[in-house]
Amino acid sequence: MHIGISGPIHLPSINIDFDGDRKKWPAGMGGSPVNHEINALLAAGHQVSVFSLSKDLSGSQTFEWHQPNLSIYMGPYRRRARYRCADFF
């Protein structure tokens, strides 16, 4: 089953098969319950797509990560509150 999740994540807490340096990746906005859910779904063999925001990205920067059972899409979290309504907070 392919499952899509939208919410705050903490990227270093997600089980990702990657041997390179993840220190340059955006950390995300937190979200321990979401991280546990993602890791449990991956362990159960599901395909998961995650959509989230990060304060580490700005302007038109985006972050994407793809592996066979996990796709992560992150965009910038707007710093000014009045502009966040365009992203539905």
GROMACS .gro file of C-alpha atoms in nm:
model
   89
    1MET     CA    1   0.000   0.000   0.000
    2HIS     CA    2   0.122   0.351  -0.083
    3ILE     CA    3   0.060   0.596   0.204
    4GLY     CA    4   0.102   0.974   0.199
    5ILE     CA    5   0.173   1.165   0.521
    6SER     CA    6   0.175   1.541   0.565
    7GLY     CA    7   0.305   1.683   0.890
    8PRO     CA    8   0.609   1.797   1.085
    9ILE     CA    9   0.898   1.549   1.082
   10HIS     CA   10   1.246   1.526   1.228
   11LEU     CA   11   1.445   1.392   0.936
   12PRO     CA   12   1.739   1.249   1.134
   13SER     CA   13   1.495   1.022   1.323
   14ILE     CA   14   1.359   0.850   1.013
   15ASN     CA   15   1.513   0.518   0.908
   16ILE     CA   16   1.675   0.597   0.573
   17ASP     CA   17   1.914   0.374   0.380
   18PHE     CA   18   2.187   0.626   0.296
   19ASP     CA   19   2.561   0.586   0.351
   20GLY     CA   20   2.654   0.947   0.276
   21ASP     CA   21   2.663   1.259   0.492
   22ARG     CA   22   2.314   1.355   0.614
   23LYS     CA   23   2.440   1.660   0.810
   24LYS     CA   24   2.361   1.891   0.517
   25TRP     CA   25   2.000   1.772   0.497
   26PRO     CA   26   1.730   1.991   0.653
   27ALA     CA   27   1.629   1.870   1.000
   28GLY     CA   28   1.259   1.949   0.975
   29MET     CA   29   1.019   2.084   1.235
   30GLY     CA   30   1.009   1.804   1.493
   31GLY     CA   31   0.719   1.560   1.500
   32SER     CA   32   0.814   1.252   1.701
   33PRO     CA   33   0.471   1.081   1.663
   34VAL     CA   34   0.489   1.124   1.286
   35ASN     CA   35   0.843   0.983   1.278
   36HIS     CA   36   0.739   0.673   1.472
   37GLU     CA   37   0.444   0.622   1.238
   38ILE     CA   38   0.666   0.651   0.929
   39ASN     CA   39   0.924   0.407   1.068
   40ALA     CA   40   0.650   0.158   1.163
   41LEU     CA   41   0.490   0.178   0.818
   42LEU     CA   42   0.828   0.123   0.650
   43ALA     CA   43   0.899  -0.176   0.877
   44ALA     CA   44   0.561  -0.322   0.779
   45GLY     CA   45   0.661  -0.303   0.411
   46HIS     CA   46   0.447  -0.009   0.299
   47GLN     CA   47   0.552   0.257   0.050
   48VAL     CA   48   0.545   0.602   0.217
   49SER     CA   49   0.552   0.955   0.074
   50VAL     CA   50   0.614   1.233   0.328
   51PHE     CA   51   0.533   1.602   0.273
   52SER     CA   52   0.671   1.852   0.525
   53LEU     CA   53   0.825   2.196   0.583
   54SER     CA   54   1.160   2.299   0.731
   55LYS     CA   55   1.304   2.621   0.873
   56ASP     CA   56   1.639   2.516   0.724
   57LEU     CA   57   1.510   2.591   0.372
   58SER     CA   58   1.437   2.940   0.245
   59GLY     CA   59   1.289   3.111  -0.057
   60SER     CA   60   1.229   2.863  -0.334
   61GLN     CA   61   1.459   2.591  -0.194
   62THR     CA   62   1.319   2.241  -0.176
   63PHE     CA   63   1.449   1.904  -0.062
   64GLU     CA   64   1.359   1.568  -0.214
   65TRP     CA   65   1.475   1.219  -0.122
   66HIS     CA   66   1.368   0.901  -0.299
   67GLN     CA   67   1.434   0.539  -0.227
   68PRO     CA   68   1.219   0.242  -0.333
   69ASN     CA   69   0.982   0.252  -0.033
   70LEU     CA   70   1.023   0.613   0.089
   71SER     CA   71   0.990   0.954  -0.075
   72ILE     CA   72   1.040   1.277   0.119
   73TYR     CA   73   0.938   1.619  -0.010
   74MET     CA   74   1.022   1.928   0.197
   75GLY     CA   75   0.964   2.296   0.132
   76PRO     CA   76   1.052   2.613   0.322
   77TYR     CA   77   0.862   2.714   0.634
   78ARG     CA   78   0.780   3.081   0.597
   79ARG     CA   79   0.933   3.289   0.873
   80ARG     CA   80   0.668   3.564   0.877
   81ALA     CA   81   0.336   3.461   1.025
   82ARG     CA   82   0.125   3.659   0.779
   83TYR     CA   83   0.276   3.465   0.486
   84ARG     CA   84   0.217   3.124   0.645
   85CYS     CA   85  -0.154   3.141   0.572
   86ALA     CA   86  -0.069   3.091   0.202
   87ASP     CA   87   0.072   2.749   0.306
   88PHE     CA   88  -0.228   2.679   0.535
   89PHE     CA   89   0.014   2.706   0.829
   0.00000   0.00000   0.00000
